[in-house]
Amino acid sequence: MWPLAAWAQQSAMPVIGFLSGRSFDDSRKVVEAFYNGLRDVGFVEGQNVAVDFRWADSQYARLPEFAAEFVQRRVTVIVAVAAVQAIRAAKTATSTIPIVFVTADDPVKLGLVASLNRPGGNVTGAYLENIGLGPKRLALLNEFVAKGSVLAMLVNPTNPATEAQAKDAQAAARTLGHDLQILSASTISEIDGAFEQLARGGANALLVGSDPFFNSRRERIVALSARNNLVTCYYVREFAEAGGLMSYGPSIAESYRRAGIYAGRILKGEKPGDLPVLMPTKFEFVINVKTAKALGLEIPATVMALSDDVIE
């Protein structure tokens, strides 16, 4: 009788469908942060809420299938993260089940919400606002290179925000007196090819555009940057922790924690359309001193003074 009773209790729990464009292994820290957010508003998995995960592992074509499974199961809330495609798949699958997203792309421009303050409909979430930080990252790179140097930017052409990222970065590079080469990659082989092109083009500094696929392949990108002796700036701290030179951007873990809070508040009865899209409250500049030494770089005092975290 106990297993039957336990099953009945679990089936009565609200269920959160967690839809991610990334893999589980690549998401452990942010999932922990999401659980922390749920706990902040009184929900603990297995006690009063269940979480059902679907991982696309960058195979975005699978996301609509996963979203449809959640709708068929009638989950209480869908959390869609780590790819614009995940959010769009969820939004296409249902107009009634509440959706909480975490995205680095402008949710208004993408048509996900009516406005940041009053999202309306069944969608809200956390906006990392990472796209517009390219000029700031280029300014950091500028501290390490001579005027007139050739810089490069790696972007994913399948990302809807790529055009805006590249345009802003090119304008910032011109202001700083540099040329900026735009290199595209949406597969592992294309990443390798982009670095081969970098070597031929003579660029000595690299800006990595904001994209979930790049984050999921950060070890490879960091290794290729080191192999080519590139001064590289990334968009989240995970790259610096993996051996990248430096990163500047919002805290992904904090955004996932806040998404967990929103999911919990919706479980308690609040409507997603009434919950303003959350903006970053914390931006981190992380620099890896060990990598700088390996590249033979001396970190300018002005750059070190700006750092929020130093990896020795």
CSV table of C-alpha atoms in Angstrom, one decimal, residues 85-204:
chain,number,residue,atom,x,y,z
A,85,GLN,CA,14.3,28.0,-29.7
A,86,ALA,CA,13.3,26.5,-26.3
A,87,ILE,CA,11.2,29.5,-25.4
A,88,ARG,CA,9.6,29.6,-28.9
A,89,ALA,CA,8.8,25.9,-28.8
A,90,ALA,CA,7.0,26.3,-25.4
A,91,LYS,CA,5.2,29.4,-26.6
A,92,THR,CA,4.1,27.7,-29.8
A,93,ALA,CA,2.9,24.6,-27.9
A,94,THR,CA,0.6,26.4,-25.4
A,95,SER,CA,-1.1,29.7,-24.8
A,96,THR,CA,-2.5,28.7,-21.5
A,97,ILE,CA,0.2,26.9,-19.4
A,98,PRO,CA,2.4,29.6,-17.7
A,99,ILE,CA,6.0,29.8,-19.2
A,100,VAL,CA,9.0,31.2,-17.3
A,101,PHE,CA,12.1,31.9,-19.5
A,102,VAL,CA,15.7,32.7,-19.0
A,103,THR,CA,17.1,34.4,-22.1
A,104,ALA,CA,20.0,36.7,-23.2
A,105,ASP,CA,17.9,37.9,-26.1
A,106,ASP,CA,15.5,40.8,-25.9
A,107,PRO,CA,12.1,39.2,-25.3
A,108,VAL,CA,10.1,42.1,-26.6
A,109,LYS,CA,12.0,42.2,-29.9
A,110,LEU,CA,11.5,38.5,-30.2
A,111,GLY,CA,7.8,38.8,-29.7
A,112,LEU,CA,7.8,36.7,-26.5
A,113,VAL,CA,6.2,39.4,-24.3
A,114,ALA,CA,4.3,42.6,-25.0
A,115,SER,CA,6.6,44.7,-22.7
A,116,LEU,CA,9.1,44.2,-20.0
A,117,ASN,CA,6.9,45.8,-17.3
A,118,ARG,CA,3.6,44.2,-18.4
A,119,PRO,CA,4.4,41.0,-20.3
A,120,GLY,CA,0.8,40.0,-20.7
A,121,GLY,CA,-0.3,36.5,-21.9
A,122,ASN,CA,1.2,33.4,-20.3
A,123,VAL,CA,5.0,34.3,-20.6
A,124,THR,CA,7.5,36.0,-18.3
A,125,GLY,CA,10.9,35.4,-17.0
A,126,ALA,CA,14.5,36.7,-16.6
A,127,TYR,CA,16.3,38.7,-19.3
A,128,LEU,CA,20.0,38.5,-19.1
A,129,GLU,CA,20.5,41.6,-21.3
A,130,ASN,CA,23.8,40.2,-22.5
A,131,ILE,CA,23.6,41.2,-26.1
A,132,GLY,CA,24.3,44.9,-25.7
A,133,LEU,CA,27.5,44.4,-23.7
A,134,GLY,CA,29.8,43.8,-26.7
A,135,PRO,CA,31.1,47.4,-26.7
A,136,LYS,CA,32.1,47.0,-23.0
A,137,ARG,CA,33.9,43.8,-23.7
A,138,LEU,CA,35.7,45.3,-26.7
A,139,ALA,CA,36.8,48.2,-24.4
A,140,LEU,CA,38.4,45.6,-22.1
A,141,LEU,CA,40.1,43.9,-25.1
A,142,ASN,CA,41.4,47.3,-26.1
A,143,GLU,CA,43.4,47.5,-22.9
A,144,PHE,CA,45.6,44.6,-24.2
A,145,VAL,CA,46.1,45.4,-27.8
A,146,ALA,CA,47.8,48.2,-29.9
A,147,LYS,CA,45.7,50.7,-31.8
A,148,GLY,CA,44.9,49.5,-35.3
A,149,SER,CA,45.0,45.8,-34.3
A,150,VAL,CA,42.8,43.4,-36.1
A,151,LEU,CA,40.1,42.0,-33.8
A,152,ALA,CA,37.7,39.2,-34.4
A,153,MET,CA,34.2,38.2,-33.2
A,154,LEU,CA,32.8,34.7,-33.1
A,155,VAL,CA,29.0,34.5,-33.6
A,156,ASN,CA,26.4,31.9,-34.2
A,157,PRO,CA,24.5,32.6,-37.4
A,158,THR,CA,21.4,30.6,-36.2
A,159,ASN,CA,21.0,33.0,-33.2
A,160,PRO,CA,18.3,35.6,-33.9
A,161,ALA,CA,20.3,38.2,-32.0
A,162,THR,CA,23.5,37.7,-33.9
A,163,GLU,CA,22.9,40.6,-36.4
A,164,ALA,CA,22.4,43.1,-33.6
A,165,GLN,CA,25.4,41.8,-31.7
A,166,ALA,CA,27.7,42.0,-34.7
A,167,LYS,CA,26.5,45.5,-35.6
A,168,ASP,CA,27.0,46.9,-32.2
A,169,ALA,CA,30.5,45.4,-31.9
A,170,GLN,CA,31.6,46.6,-35.3
A,171,ALA,CA,30.5,50.2,-34.4
A,172,ALA,CA,32.4,50.0,-31.1
A,173,ALA,CA,35.5,48.6,-32.8
A,174,ARG,CA,35.6,51.5,-35.3
A,175,THR,CA,35.3,53.9,-32.4
A,176,LEU,CA,38.3,52.3,-30.8
A,177,GLY,CA,40.3,52.4,-34.0
A,178,HIS,CA,40.2,48.7,-34.8
A,179,ASP,CA,38.9,46.5,-37.6
A,180,LEU,CA,36.6,43.7,-36.6
A,181,GLN,CA,36.3,40.4,-38.5
A,182,ILE,CA,33.1,38.5,-38.0
A,183,LEU,CA,33.4,34.7,-38.0
A,184,SER,CA,30.4,32.4,-37.9
A,185,ALA,CA,30.0,28.9,-36.3
A,186,SER,CA,27.0,26.8,-35.4
A,187,THR,CA,28.7,23.4,-35.2
A,188,ILE,CA,31.9,22.0,-33.7
A,189,SER,CA,33.6,21.7,-37.0
A,190,GLU,CA,32.7,25.3,-37.9
A,191,ILE,CA,34.2,26.4,-34.6
A,192,ASP,CA,37.5,24.7,-35.6
A,193,GLY,CA,37.2,26.3,-39.0
A,194,ALA,CA,36.7,29.7,-37.6
A,195,PHE,CA,39.9,29.5,-35.5
A,196,GLU,CA,41.8,28.3,-38.6
A,197,GLN,CA,40.5,31.4,-40.4
A,198,LEU,CA,41.6,33.5,-37.4
A,199,ALA,CA,45.1,32.2,-37.6
A,200,ARG,CA,45.3,33.0,-41.3
A,201,GLY,CA,43.7,36.5,-40.8
A,202,GLY,CA,46.2,37.7,-38.3
A,203,ALA,CA,43.8,38.7,-35.6
A,204,ASN,CA,45.3,38.7,-32.1
